[in-house]
């Protein structure tokens, strides 16, 4: 046992020697595959360096390389480039990893590889200065008009494109310096909050809102009735007649649909689909149908139907109702040439329940885009359906019903994620085989988040194993969970706008979503004072008024008592060496107009500070204190729930990152419950989902577990981004 402990301690020391923190080193050691590969890389690096040590920059690159490298045969190759300082930045490393991924099992052309990842490229300060100057000149008129309200992300985006291998910090400094030279220092007017929010998306959607992107300025979809102009669309002798009839029935209206499966709760990825489908229709004065993908009686429940509709309405869209069913691909059938009459007879026997489940299926005779043959059209399911009971024992599939429902509803743009691209051939084939109106299927990239799972099967596992309470546990990224945690729908929609109308799959960090939440809550969540871990303080008595929105006091205020006994955060007092309250250092009380000084520290039998006796003086009569803290007097007792990431690793579903599986990657500190926090009485009548900013603490939302006797608050996000999470 002692030798094993020594081996682990040695490994931690080795990892810390290349720049990892002790915590990160120990966390790495838990992942056997990762730690083994990292040790190999360090050994190879030391072999190249001899007696010299690995500097922190190279160490960080080595660590990032082994966490992302898929082909272990390339470990020595990349280690050499990092240690010999040919690859010196994250940008170069990413380019190198992409090159290796796109050239598997090949004898690499080193010159081609080095060109692809910028080896030896030197960008001079003069080149950076000249490139930034050109970009500033290009946007000069708009910069002068909008000043510091201009979206500076556009300048950085263009600069990074023009100066691909330059140091990002140097580029940013040059952009900042040239902007300052052009505009001068910020004025009071520049510092005023801009009511209009612009988001930096992709190069072709700079500064555009989602609605602007969806009006066709970013994606050039076909016009209604001009389906035939879309690449790959199959034109039959009757196509133009069917399109003319379609236009007569719709009046040229844009029609989309959102078809979720009612076997789970919608998640953050669905928010993009909702924004895309409902948003595209709304931007073009059209209509979007909410259509349930109602295919599998074994997994569907009424609560999912209800929750899906609630979440769509919560995000602020107006809906029409329909329903739709799903399917799957199977191997080629040996009965492919069976006569039609015989197939119809067997299908009738299927409908009457004369076959066992899985014994037979009805299939379409065609080859799909990805080479799969004969997708299933109908299969047998004897499980009662939650809406139709035992009326049916046969159920149609996605490949059979999706295109037909789209056709019946006169959908103009069938927007779906990229994994359905291969189904486009069956979509066109069936509509044309039945000689009905054929819509156009358009594919877009999925939206994923790191540090979470969204698979229904995996969330059910989390619920069944009691790791989370239910689908709406605030640590998840289902839409019901985000609502419960206090994320405003406007913030989620803004996040989708920030992601942009991307065709490629997008994986985003949670802190980018949280930034959108802060932007909304900063303007909408009234300020109140609360202390999570109260420390009793005894002073004198005065009433006082506190503004709901300090930046705009016209938006309202509320009264709180100010009496002899108040409570402050335990963490705001220390007995020595502290920037807030100490026996030698006074502190200001927010909004009270008083500065308190410690006269006596009272401790309990265990030596813990349990009360302070202080004197107070008007803030006008003493030197301004170094800090101001929040306080409460005669407060309400409440429960507060603090949330952190549910998973320890960025990609908990990736076996390379988490070999033991996502259930073994749970953060043991993902929830902290404080049962006796204190908040001022102005929140006493708050309703479920009401949102507040607890001053200096964070944004909080009232949880459905609240009762008339005790409020429960969920921390939505902290006031500022936690650098440790990025």
XYZ file of C-alpha atoms in Angstrom:
726
model
C 0.000 0.000 0.000
C 2.813 2.414 0.940
C 4.581 1.789 -2.416
C 1.313 2.524 -4.251
C 0.875 5.772 -2.309
C 4.485 6.724 -3.074
C 3.925 5.984 -6.770
C 0.831 8.208 -6.776
C 2.676 10.988 -4.950
C 5.539 10.756 -7.468
C 3.095 10.988 -10.357
C 1.443 14.056 -8.816
C 4.888 15.672 -8.431
C 5.753 14.920 -12.060
C 2.477 16.452 -13.281
C 2.915 19.513 -11.059
C 6.448 19.958 -12.414
C 5.036 20.686 -15.884
C 2.701 23.368 -14.519
C -0.463 21.528 -13.403
C -2.031 22.575 -10.103
C -2.050 19.952 -7.360
C -5.814 19.531 -7.746
C -5.535 19.117 -11.532
C -2.674 16.657 -11.102
C -4.677 14.510 -8.686
C -7.735 14.696 -10.933
C -5.605 13.584 -13.908
C -4.279 10.654 -11.909
C -7.841 9.312 -11.498
C -7.994 8.816 -15.278
C -5.616 5.868 -15.861
C -5.501 6.169 -19.647
C -4.868 9.912 -19.550
C -2.246 9.786 -16.801
C -0.413 6.913 -18.537
C -0.280 8.819 -21.841
C 0.810 12.012 -20.086
C 3.657 10.149 -18.350
C 4.849 8.825 -21.739
C 4.772 12.318 -23.228
C 6.734 13.731 -20.261
C 9.328 10.926 -20.502
C 9.777 11.572 -24.222
C 10.028 15.316 -23.595
C 12.705 14.810 -20.924
C 14.605 12.562 -23.318
C 14.706 15.421 -25.817
C 15.581 18.080 -23.217
C 18.233 16.176 -21.279
C 18.903 17.934 -17.986
C 16.709 20.964 -18.803
C 13.230 21.121 -17.270
C 9.907 21.424 -19.121
C 8.687 25.025 -18.941
C 5.059 25.797 -18.074
C 4.057 26.779 -21.639
C 5.334 23.508 -23.074
C 3.855 21.597 -20.125
C 0.399 23.070 -20.708
C 0.612 22.212 -24.402
C 1.684 18.645 -23.587
C -1.265 18.225 -21.232
C -3.747 19.663 -23.732
C -2.238 17.521 -26.470
C -2.669 14.223 -24.607
C -6.262 15.071 -23.579
C -7.258 15.652 -27.227
C -5.009 13.342 -29.265
C -6.999 10.402 -30.660
C -4.092 8.515 -32.323
C -1.502 7.523 -29.701
C 0.942 6.639 -32.498
C 1.385 10.375 -33.093
C 2.356 11.096 -29.464
C 6.148 11.178 -30.070
C 5.681 13.195 -33.247
C 3.705 15.994 -31.561
C 5.782 15.930 -28.371
C 8.891 16.619 -30.454
C 7.260 19.658 -32.103
C 6.197 21.062 -28.721
C 9.525 20.528 -26.962
C 11.585 21.893 -29.875
C 9.349 25.012 -29.775
C 8.017 24.558 -33.287
C 4.499 24.467 -31.841
C 4.198 27.153 -29.186
C 0.522 28.102 -28.961
C -2.935 26.581 -28.501
C -3.850 27.788 -31.985
C -0.969 25.864 -33.556
C -1.733 22.791 -31.451
C -5.388 22.787 -32.553
C -4.330 23.086 -36.192
C -1.841 20.228 -35.719
C -4.465 17.970 -34.122
C -6.932 18.754 -36.928
C -4.299 17.921 -39.541
C -3.508 14.575 -37.893
C -7.218 13.730 -37.597
C -7.669 14.390 -41.336
C -4.571 12.356 -42.296
C -4.924 9.063 -40.380
C -2.543 6.175 -40.930
C -0.442 8.134 -43.423
C 3.255 8.826 -43.773
C 3.044 12.513 -43.027
C 4.514 15.113 -45.323
C 6.276 17.259 -42.718
C 6.352 20.332 -44.952
C 2.593 20.097 -45.522
C 2.020 19.529 -41.787
C 4.208 22.478 -40.779
C 2.497 24.777 -43.263
C -0.905 23.732 -41.898
C -0.015 24.624 -38.319
C 2.158 27.688 -38.817
C 5.540 26.227 -37.867
C 8.241 28.859 -38.297
C 5.800 31.641 -39.121
C 6.860 34.895 -37.465
C 4.407 37.778 -37.337
C 6.213 41.056 -36.693
C 4.797 43.959 -34.661
C 4.831 46.011 -37.854
C 2.644 43.452 -39.642
C 0.187 43.452 -36.725
C 0.092 47.241 -36.674
C -0.487 47.482 -40.446
C -3.214 44.807 -40.489
C -5.113 46.385 -37.578
C -4.793 49.819 -39.163
C -6.501 48.542 -42.339
C -9.356 47.011 -40.305
C -9.850 50.208 -38.253
C -9.886 52.261 -41.470
C -12.521 49.939 -42.944
C -14.870 50.483 -39.964
C -13.835 54.078 -39.202
C -17.161 55.773 -40.014
C -19.189 53.324 -37.934
C -16.665 53.503 -35.080
C -16.878 57.290 -34.991
C -20.682 57.112 -35.046
C -21.151 54.379 -32.434
C -17.914 54.928 -30.477
C -17.513 52.332 -27.717
C -20.983 50.932 -28.419
C -19.490 49.436 -31.590
C -19.108 45.645 -31.431
C -15.329 45.372 -30.931
C -15.603 41.614 -31.464
C -15.897 42.348 -35.183
C -12.479 44.049 -35.172
C -10.895 41.160 -33.267
C -12.555 38.583 -35.522
C -11.162 40.244 -38.663
C -7.761 40.760 -37.037
C -7.473 37.104 -36.027
C -8.398 36.070 -39.581
C -5.814 38.411 -41.099
C -3.125 37.486 -38.546
C -3.771 33.787 -38.102
C -0.554 32.891 -36.254
C -0.039 36.096 -34.301
C -0.154 36.180 -30.492
C -3.790 36.923 -29.591
C -2.876 39.162 -26.647
C -0.585 41.316 -28.785
C -3.298 41.612 -31.446
C -5.888 42.642 -28.834
C -3.514 45.222 -27.346
C -2.938 46.704 -30.800
C -6.695 46.833 -31.522
C -7.365 48.474 -28.148
C -4.559 50.995 -28.655
C -5.670 52.007 -32.159
C -9.320 52.299 -31.071
C -8.237 54.520 -28.163
C -6.118 56.640 -30.525
C -9.127 57.095 -32.854
C -11.866 57.667 -30.249
C -10.013 58.974 -27.209
C -10.872 57.892 -23.631
C -14.425 56.777 -22.780
C -16.812 59.580 -21.891
C -19.759 59.414 -19.482
C -22.042 58.887 -22.491
C -19.909 55.896 -23.568
C -20.293 54.333 -20.123
C -24.099 54.481 -20.189
C -25.711 51.081 -20.742
C -26.595 50.397 -24.330
C -30.233 49.255 -24.518
C -29.567 47.448 -27.787
C -27.616 44.176 -27.690
C -25.586 43.055 -30.688
C -24.053 39.619 -30.939
C -20.952 38.550 -32.819
C -21.805 35.401 -34.753
C -19.939 34.118 -37.810
C -18.093 36.159 -40.412
C -21.216 36.436 -42.573
C -23.578 37.364 -39.718
C -21.543 39.968 -37.819
C -23.667 42.051 -35.477
C -26.979 40.643 -36.708
C -29.786 39.549 -34.414
C -31.228 36.073 -34.882
C -34.275 37.540 -36.619
C -32.032 39.370 -39.087
C -30.118 36.159 -39.761
C -33.338 34.219 -40.293
C -34.817 36.723 -42.720
C -32.481 35.205 -45.280
C -29.488 37.481 -44.851
C -27.351 34.610 -43.563
C -29.013 31.543 -45.112
C -30.314 31.792 -48.642
C -33.251 29.410 -48.463
C -35.480 28.919 -51.481
C -38.498 31.195 -51.857
C -41.891 29.617 -51.295
C -42.988 27.710 -54.377
C -39.438 27.561 -55.761
C -38.505 24.235 -54.162
C -37.140 23.005 -57.487
C -34.288 25.567 -57.313
C -32.774 23.743 -54.319
C -29.767 21.551 -55.107
C -30.669 17.848 -55.032
C -34.433 18.396 -55.228
C -36.096 15.717 -57.405
C -38.343 17.124 -60.128
C -41.082 14.879 -61.571
C -43.477 15.577 -64.479
C -46.110 16.649 -61.924
C -43.854 18.797 -59.660
C -44.822 22.191 -61.083
C -48.546 21.395 -60.859
C -48.184 20.289 -57.235
C -46.192 23.437 -56.376
C -48.858 25.631 -57.966
C -51.547 23.906 -55.867
C -49.341 24.292 -52.761
C -49.052 28.061 -53.355
C -52.819 28.360 -53.836
C -53.423 26.636 -50.480
C -50.803 28.591 -48.488
C -50.871 31.959 -50.255
C -47.059 31.836 -50.363
C -46.771 31.669 -46.545
C -43.533 30.306 -45.030
C -44.314 27.162 -43.001
C -41.950 25.282 -40.684
C -42.425 22.659 -37.987
C -40.782 21.584 -34.702
C -41.196 17.796 -34.207
C -39.830 16.655 -30.790
C -40.255 13.102 -29.497
C -42.558 13.021 -26.422
C -40.325 10.555 -24.558
C -38.260 13.072 -22.586
C -37.865 16.745 -21.729
C -36.470 19.306 -24.164
C -32.872 20.411 -23.556
C -30.626 23.337 -24.494
C -29.982 21.853 -27.955
C -33.718 21.968 -28.643
C -33.660 25.690 -27.821
C -31.697 26.260 -31.031
C -34.189 24.133 -32.984
C -37.113 26.065 -31.466
C -35.455 29.397 -32.240
C -34.565 28.243 -35.737
C -37.954 26.780 -36.700
C -40.267 29.244 -34.952
C -37.833 32.110 -35.546
C -37.502 31.536 -39.300
C -41.285 31.393 -39.659
C -41.774 34.509 -37.509
C -39.054 36.465 -39.338
C -40.860 35.810 -42.610
C -44.424 36.348 -41.318
C -45.045 32.618 -41.517
C -46.289 29.872 -39.208
C -44.610 26.996 -37.337
C -46.327 23.741 -36.291
C -45.497 21.982 -33.027
C -45.777 18.344 -34.082
C -45.176 15.478 -31.687
C -42.926 12.703 -33.019
C -45.487 10.259 -31.614
C -43.986 6.906 -32.529
C -43.100 4.699 -29.585
C -45.830 3.807 -27.044
C -43.231 2.144 -24.803
C -41.452 5.405 -23.955
C -44.098 8.125 -24.212
C -45.858 9.712 -21.264
C -48.451 12.480 -20.999
C -46.084 14.545 -18.807
C -43.650 14.819 -21.714
C -46.350 16.121 -24.082
C -47.341 18.756 -21.531
C -43.772 19.759 -20.680
C -42.791 20.122 -24.352
C -45.667 22.489 -25.051
C -44.943 24.458 -21.850
C -41.274 24.902 -22.782
C -42.061 26.048 -26.326
C -44.526 28.591 -24.953
C -42.040 29.602 -22.214
C -39.479 30.506 -24.858
C -42.097 32.854 -26.253
C -43.398 31.257 -29.451
C -46.934 30.761 -30.756
C -47.722 27.257 -31.930
C -50.098 25.072 -33.959
C -50.523 21.445 -33.142
C -50.023 18.262 -35.158
C -48.333 14.916 -34.706
C -45.689 12.819 -36.432
C -43.871 9.509 -36.072
C -40.319 8.199 -36.300
C -38.443 5.244 -37.762
C -35.019 3.535 -38.090
C -32.738 1.772 -40.577
C -32.332 -2.020 -40.837
C -30.414 -4.477 -43.076
C -31.631 -5.272 -46.654
C -34.664 -7.578 -46.847
C -34.528 -11.053 -48.480
C -38.208 -10.468 -49.515
C -37.416 -7.415 -51.644
C -39.017 -8.819 -54.814
C -42.221 -10.088 -53.159
C -45.328 -9.206 -55.306
C -47.273 -6.089 -54.238
C -50.537 -8.035 -53.782
C -48.870 -10.444 -51.364
C -47.317 -7.526 -49.393
C -50.728 -5.828 -49.077
C -52.259 -9.039 -47.733
C -49.474 -9.456 -45.161
C -49.789 -5.762 -44.178
C -53.511 -6.266 -43.503
C -52.648 -9.242 -41.288
C -50.086 -7.028 -39.462
C -52.818 -4.447 -38.801
C -55.140 -7.165 -37.411
C -52.498 -8.353 -34.939
C -51.800 -11.709 -36.554
C -47.982 -11.493 -36.176
C -45.737 -11.266 -33.134
C -43.831 -8.078 -32.354
C -40.649 -7.960 -34.448
C -41.762 -10.863 -36.683
C -42.505 -8.747 -39.773
C -42.168 -5.154 -40.979
C -43.394 -3.245 -44.028
C -40.519 -1.636 -45.937
C -40.052 0.861 -48.771
C -38.191 -0.380 -51.832
C -35.454 2.225 -52.342
C -31.777 3.036 -51.660
C -31.047 5.935 -49.288
C -28.394 8.625 -49.640
C -25.965 6.856 -47.278
C -26.338 3.522 -49.103
C -28.775 1.900 -46.659
C -31.568 0.017 -48.403
C -35.293 -0.235 -47.893
C -36.111 1.766 -44.737
C -38.947 0.438 -42.570
C -42.358 2.071 -43.083
C -44.420 0.192 -40.426
C -43.600 -2.102 -37.518
C -45.591 -3.900 -34.793
C -45.869 -2.623 -31.190
C -48.351 -4.216 -28.781
C -47.704 -1.749 -25.939
C -50.808 0.434 -25.348
C -50.390 3.992 -26.615
C -50.967 6.678 -23.980
C -53.446 8.514 -26.249
C -55.055 5.838 -28.473
C -54.824 2.827 -26.148
C -54.999 -0.556 -27.985
C -56.637 0.840 -31.155
C -53.464 0.221 -33.170
C -50.751 -2.394 -33.006
C -48.820 -1.085 -36.042
C -46.906 2.184 -35.995
C -45.351 4.117 -38.912
C -41.713 5.257 -38.802
C -39.863 8.527 -39.272
C -38.918 7.734 -42.880
C -42.539 7.020 -43.762
C -44.395 9.753 -41.915
C -42.073 12.712 -41.631
C -42.167 13.721 -45.285
C -45.896 12.921 -45.593
C -46.832 15.032 -42.546
C -44.682 17.838 -43.959
C -46.514 17.463 -47.269
C -49.992 17.406 -45.674
C -49.170 20.543 -43.621
C -47.709 22.257 -46.698
C -44.383 22.805 -44.933
C -42.113 25.010 -47.051
C -38.818 24.520 -45.163
C -38.295 21.280 -43.209
C -35.401 22.316 -40.950
C -33.561 19.482 -39.183
C -30.136 18.672 -37.771
C -27.267 17.272 -39.850
C -27.710 13.638 -38.782
C -30.914 13.516 -40.846
C -29.119 14.472 -44.073
C -28.949 10.845 -45.185
C -32.766 10.579 -44.859
C -33.285 13.286 -47.489
C -33.346 10.667 -50.274
C -36.191 8.683 -48.653
C -37.983 11.983 -47.979
C -37.992 12.977 -51.668
C -38.543 9.406 -52.884
C -41.755 8.736 -50.923
C -43.392 12.084 -51.749
C -42.664 11.527 -55.431
C -43.698 7.849 -55.331
C -47.093 8.958 -53.954
C -47.152 11.966 -56.299
C -47.832 14.498 -53.507
C -46.372 17.938 -52.796
C -42.727 17.555 -51.756
C -41.245 20.118 -49.323
C -37.500 20.816 -49.057
C -35.409 19.433 -46.203
C -32.628 21.757 -44.970
C -29.999 20.591 -42.459
C -28.244 22.723 -39.833
C -25.662 22.045 -37.107
C -26.615 20.808 -33.663
C -25.912 22.906 -30.572
C -24.052 21.074 -27.805
C -22.743 22.187 -24.404
C -19.709 20.911 -22.527
C -19.838 19.598 -18.923
C -23.263 18.015 -19.398
C -25.229 15.174 -20.984
C -28.486 15.672 -22.880
C -29.225 12.103 -23.993
C -32.649 11.039 -22.673
C -31.314 7.599 -21.801
C -28.465 9.085 -19.761
C -30.645 11.628 -17.960
C -33.032 8.807 -17.017
C -29.997 6.946 -15.589
C -29.107 10.031 -13.523
C -32.690 10.191 -12.229
C -32.954 6.446 -11.522
C -29.662 6.418 -9.595
C -30.795 9.500 -7.575
C -27.799 11.551 -8.730
C -30.358 14.186 -9.733
C -33.913 14.598 -8.460
C -35.748 14.632 -11.786
C -35.645 16.082 -15.318
C -35.925 19.585 -13.856
C -32.982 19.298 -11.449
C -31.224 22.694 -11.788
C -27.849 21.025 -12.440
C -29.113 19.646 -15.772
C -29.450 21.544 -19.038
C -32.989 20.510 -19.877
C -35.208 23.531 -20.467
C -37.339 22.704 -17.409
C -34.137 22.571 -15.310
C -32.931 25.911 -16.666
C -36.317 27.489 -15.912
C -36.226 26.094 -12.359
C -32.704 27.394 -11.837
C -33.873 30.854 -12.893
C -32.557 31.215 -16.453
C -34.828 33.750 -18.212
C -36.169 32.575 -21.594
C -34.902 35.804 -23.158
C -31.352 34.870 -22.116
C -31.642 31.427 -23.757
C -32.943 33.005 -26.959
C -30.110 35.568 -26.851
C -27.649 32.690 -26.458
C -29.074 31.034 -29.581
C -28.602 34.342 -31.406
C -25.006 34.512 -30.200
C -24.365 30.986 -31.472
C -25.759 32.130 -34.817
C -27.305 30.261 -37.710
C -24.520 27.716 -38.060
C -24.450 24.820 -40.505
C -21.599 23.111 -38.647
C -22.140 21.488 -35.250
C -21.414 23.962 -32.457
C -20.123 23.031 -29.012
C -20.300 25.875 -26.505
C -19.083 26.403 -22.950
C -21.726 26.837 -20.193
C -20.165 30.148 -19.098
C -21.191 31.708 -22.446
C -24.820 30.842 -21.700
C -24.394 32.169 -18.163
C -23.080 35.474 -19.572
C -26.339 35.858 -21.506
C -28.244 35.170 -18.277
C -26.346 37.912 -16.412
C -27.074 40.428 -19.194
C -30.817 39.888 -18.804
C -30.967 39.566 -14.998
C -28.841 42.678 -14.475
C -31.754 44.702 -15.896
C -34.669 42.647 -14.584
C -33.783 41.162 -11.165
C -34.459 43.591 -8.253
C -31.627 43.958 -5.715
C -32.170 42.714 -2.185
C -29.751 42.033 0.648
C -29.173 38.527 1.954
C -26.554 36.719 3.988
C -26.056 33.016 3.427
C -24.127 32.295 6.635
C -25.293 34.898 9.192
C -23.050 36.383 11.869
C -24.845 38.401 14.565
C -23.790 42.059 14.948
C -25.160 44.424 17.615
C -25.480 48.198 16.813
C -28.096 51.049 17.103
C -31.504 51.538 15.473
C -32.609 53.452 12.318
C -35.020 52.741 9.408
C -33.667 52.984 5.889
C -34.644 52.851 2.189
C -32.862 50.684 -0.379
C -33.192 51.032 -4.211
C -34.367 47.993 -6.220
C -32.128 49.019 -9.143
C -29.183 51.176 -7.967
C -28.330 52.218 -11.541
C -31.891 53.452 -12.073
C -33.559 54.398 -8.778
C -36.681 55.523 -10.654
C -37.510 51.825 -11.136
C -38.452 51.547 -7.438
C -37.199 50.951 -3.907
C -38.218 48.994 -0.828
C -38.017 49.506 2.948
C -35.897 47.338 5.213
C -35.530 47.640 9.008
C -32.227 48.763 10.519
C -32.125 47.867 14.206
C -29.764 47.200 17.065
C -29.226 43.632 15.830
C -28.194 42.995 12.252
C -26.542 40.037 10.521
C -23.600 40.020 8.133
C -21.870 37.232 6.219
C -19.513 35.213 8.410
C -16.981 35.415 5.598
C -17.000 39.237 5.753
C -15.237 39.177 9.151
C -11.814 37.855 10.037
C -9.725 38.448 13.117
C -6.703 39.668 11.123
C -5.246 40.319 7.681
C -8.370 40.987 5.649
C -9.721 43.611 3.261
C -13.166 43.661 4.886
C -14.121 43.783 8.582
C -11.422 43.081 11.222
C -10.874 44.309 14.791
C -8.522 46.943 13.304
C -10.402 47.776 10.121
C -13.921 49.240 9.837
C -16.332 48.458 7.011
C -19.272 50.298 5.430
C -22.847 48.960 5.456
C -24.391 49.128 1.994
C -27.194 51.694 1.619
C -27.229 52.449 5.381
C -24.893 55.443 5.433
C -22.927 53.947 8.336
C -19.462 52.602 8.994
C -19.074 49.990 11.749
C -15.985 49.314 13.880
C -15.484 46.184 16.001
C -15.442 46.783 19.770
C -15.715 43.204 21.006
C -15.493 39.723 19.477
C -17.646 37.107 21.221
C -16.838 33.401 20.765
C -18.632 30.191 21.662
C -17.247 27.326 23.737
C -15.423 25.918 20.689
C -13.646 29.172 19.947
C -15.788 30.082 16.945
C -16.845 33.713 16.465
C -20.605 33.850 17.177
C -21.255 37.577 17.669
C -19.674 40.989 17.227
C -20.320 44.138 19.216
C -19.628 47.212 17.093
C -19.910 50.967 17.181
C -21.198 52.873 14.182
C -20.557 56.314 12.755
C -22.076 58.234 9.876
C -20.173 57.613 6.653
C -19.931 61.402 6.223
C -17.989 61.800 9.459
C -15.274 59.179 8.984
C -12.701 58.181 6.396
C -14.164 56.180 3.515
C -13.772 52.450 4.311
C -11.981 50.025 2.018
C -15.104 47.914 1.536
C -18.898 47.951 1.868
C -20.797 44.798 2.806
C -24.446 43.731 2.737
C -26.452 43.096 5.920
C -29.953 42.137 7.053
C -32.040 43.043 10.101
C -35.111 41.146 11.341
C -34.711 38.922 8.251
C -36.701 36.053 6.800
C -35.141 32.622 7.180
C -34.871 30.830 3.836
C -33.208 27.856 2.201
C -30.594 28.531 -0.466
C -29.312 25.973 -2.973
C -25.965 26.628 -4.642
C -25.128 24.746 -7.857
C -21.875 23.885 -9.575
C -21.231 21.757 -12.646
C -22.712 18.285 -12.390
C -19.707 16.689 -14.143
C -15.993 17.078 -13.492
C -14.847 16.800 -17.106
C -15.689 18.851 -20.163
C -16.853 15.805 -22.141
C -18.231 13.275 -19.619
C -19.461 10.989 -22.420
C -16.002 10.706 -24.028
C -14.311 7.412 -22.973
C -10.904 8.978 -23.614
C -11.657 11.650 -21.021
C -13.788 9.534 -18.658
C -12.976 5.828 -19.187
C -15.264 4.683 -16.342
C -18.348 6.306 -17.892
C -20.346 9.467 -17.198
C -21.922 8.108 -13.987
C -18.416 7.963 -12.455
C -17.693 11.601 -13.368
C -20.174 13.245 -10.978
C -18.949 16.310 -9.100
C -19.548 15.530 -5.383
C -19.918 19.269 -4.713
C -22.437 20.004 -7.493
C -25.057 21.130 -4.949
C -24.713 22.822 -1.563
C -27.843 23.391 0.536
C -27.850 26.195 3.124
C -30.953 25.633 5.226
C -30.833 28.789 7.381
C -29.826 31.708 5.190
C -31.305 35.158 5.836
C -32.889 37.575 3.356
C -34.596 40.913 3.878
C -38.373 40.841 4.312
C -39.120 42.675 1.060
C -39.087 39.278 -0.740
C -41.714 37.770 1.580
C -44.462 37.720 -1.068
C -42.263 36.427 -3.898
C -43.772 33.835 -6.251
C -42.206 30.745 -7.806
C -39.633 31.701 -10.501
C -39.411 35.337 -9.276
C -35.802 36.468 -9.655
C -33.573 38.656 -7.473
C -30.009 39.794 -7.237
C -28.701 39.113 -3.744
C -26.199 41.944 -3.507
C -22.554 40.789 -3.625
C -23.726 37.151 -3.726
C -25.396 36.323 -7.045
C -28.671 36.010 -8.948
C -31.324 33.814 -7.339
C -34.726 32.431 -8.342
C -37.609 31.205 -6.150
C -37.861 27.400 -6.340
C -41.194 25.477 -6.605
C -40.325 23.754 -3.290
C -41.040 27.059 -1.492
C -43.884 27.138 1.045
C -45.760 29.935 2.813
C -43.537 29.268 5.839
C -40.181 29.139 4.081
C -38.890 30.359 0.724
C -36.342 28.274 -1.204
C -33.936 30.035 -3.564
C -31.810 28.545 -6.353
C -28.622 30.340 -7.301
C -28.992 30.957 -11.022
C -25.495 32.354 -11.635
C -22.883 34.253 -9.681
C -22.577 38.005 -10.223
C -19.359 37.611 -12.164
C -17.961 34.833 -14.258
C -15.909 32.365 -12.244
C -12.462 32.255 -13.939
C -11.994 28.710 -12.653
C -14.860 27.492 -14.838
C -13.513 28.734 -18.146
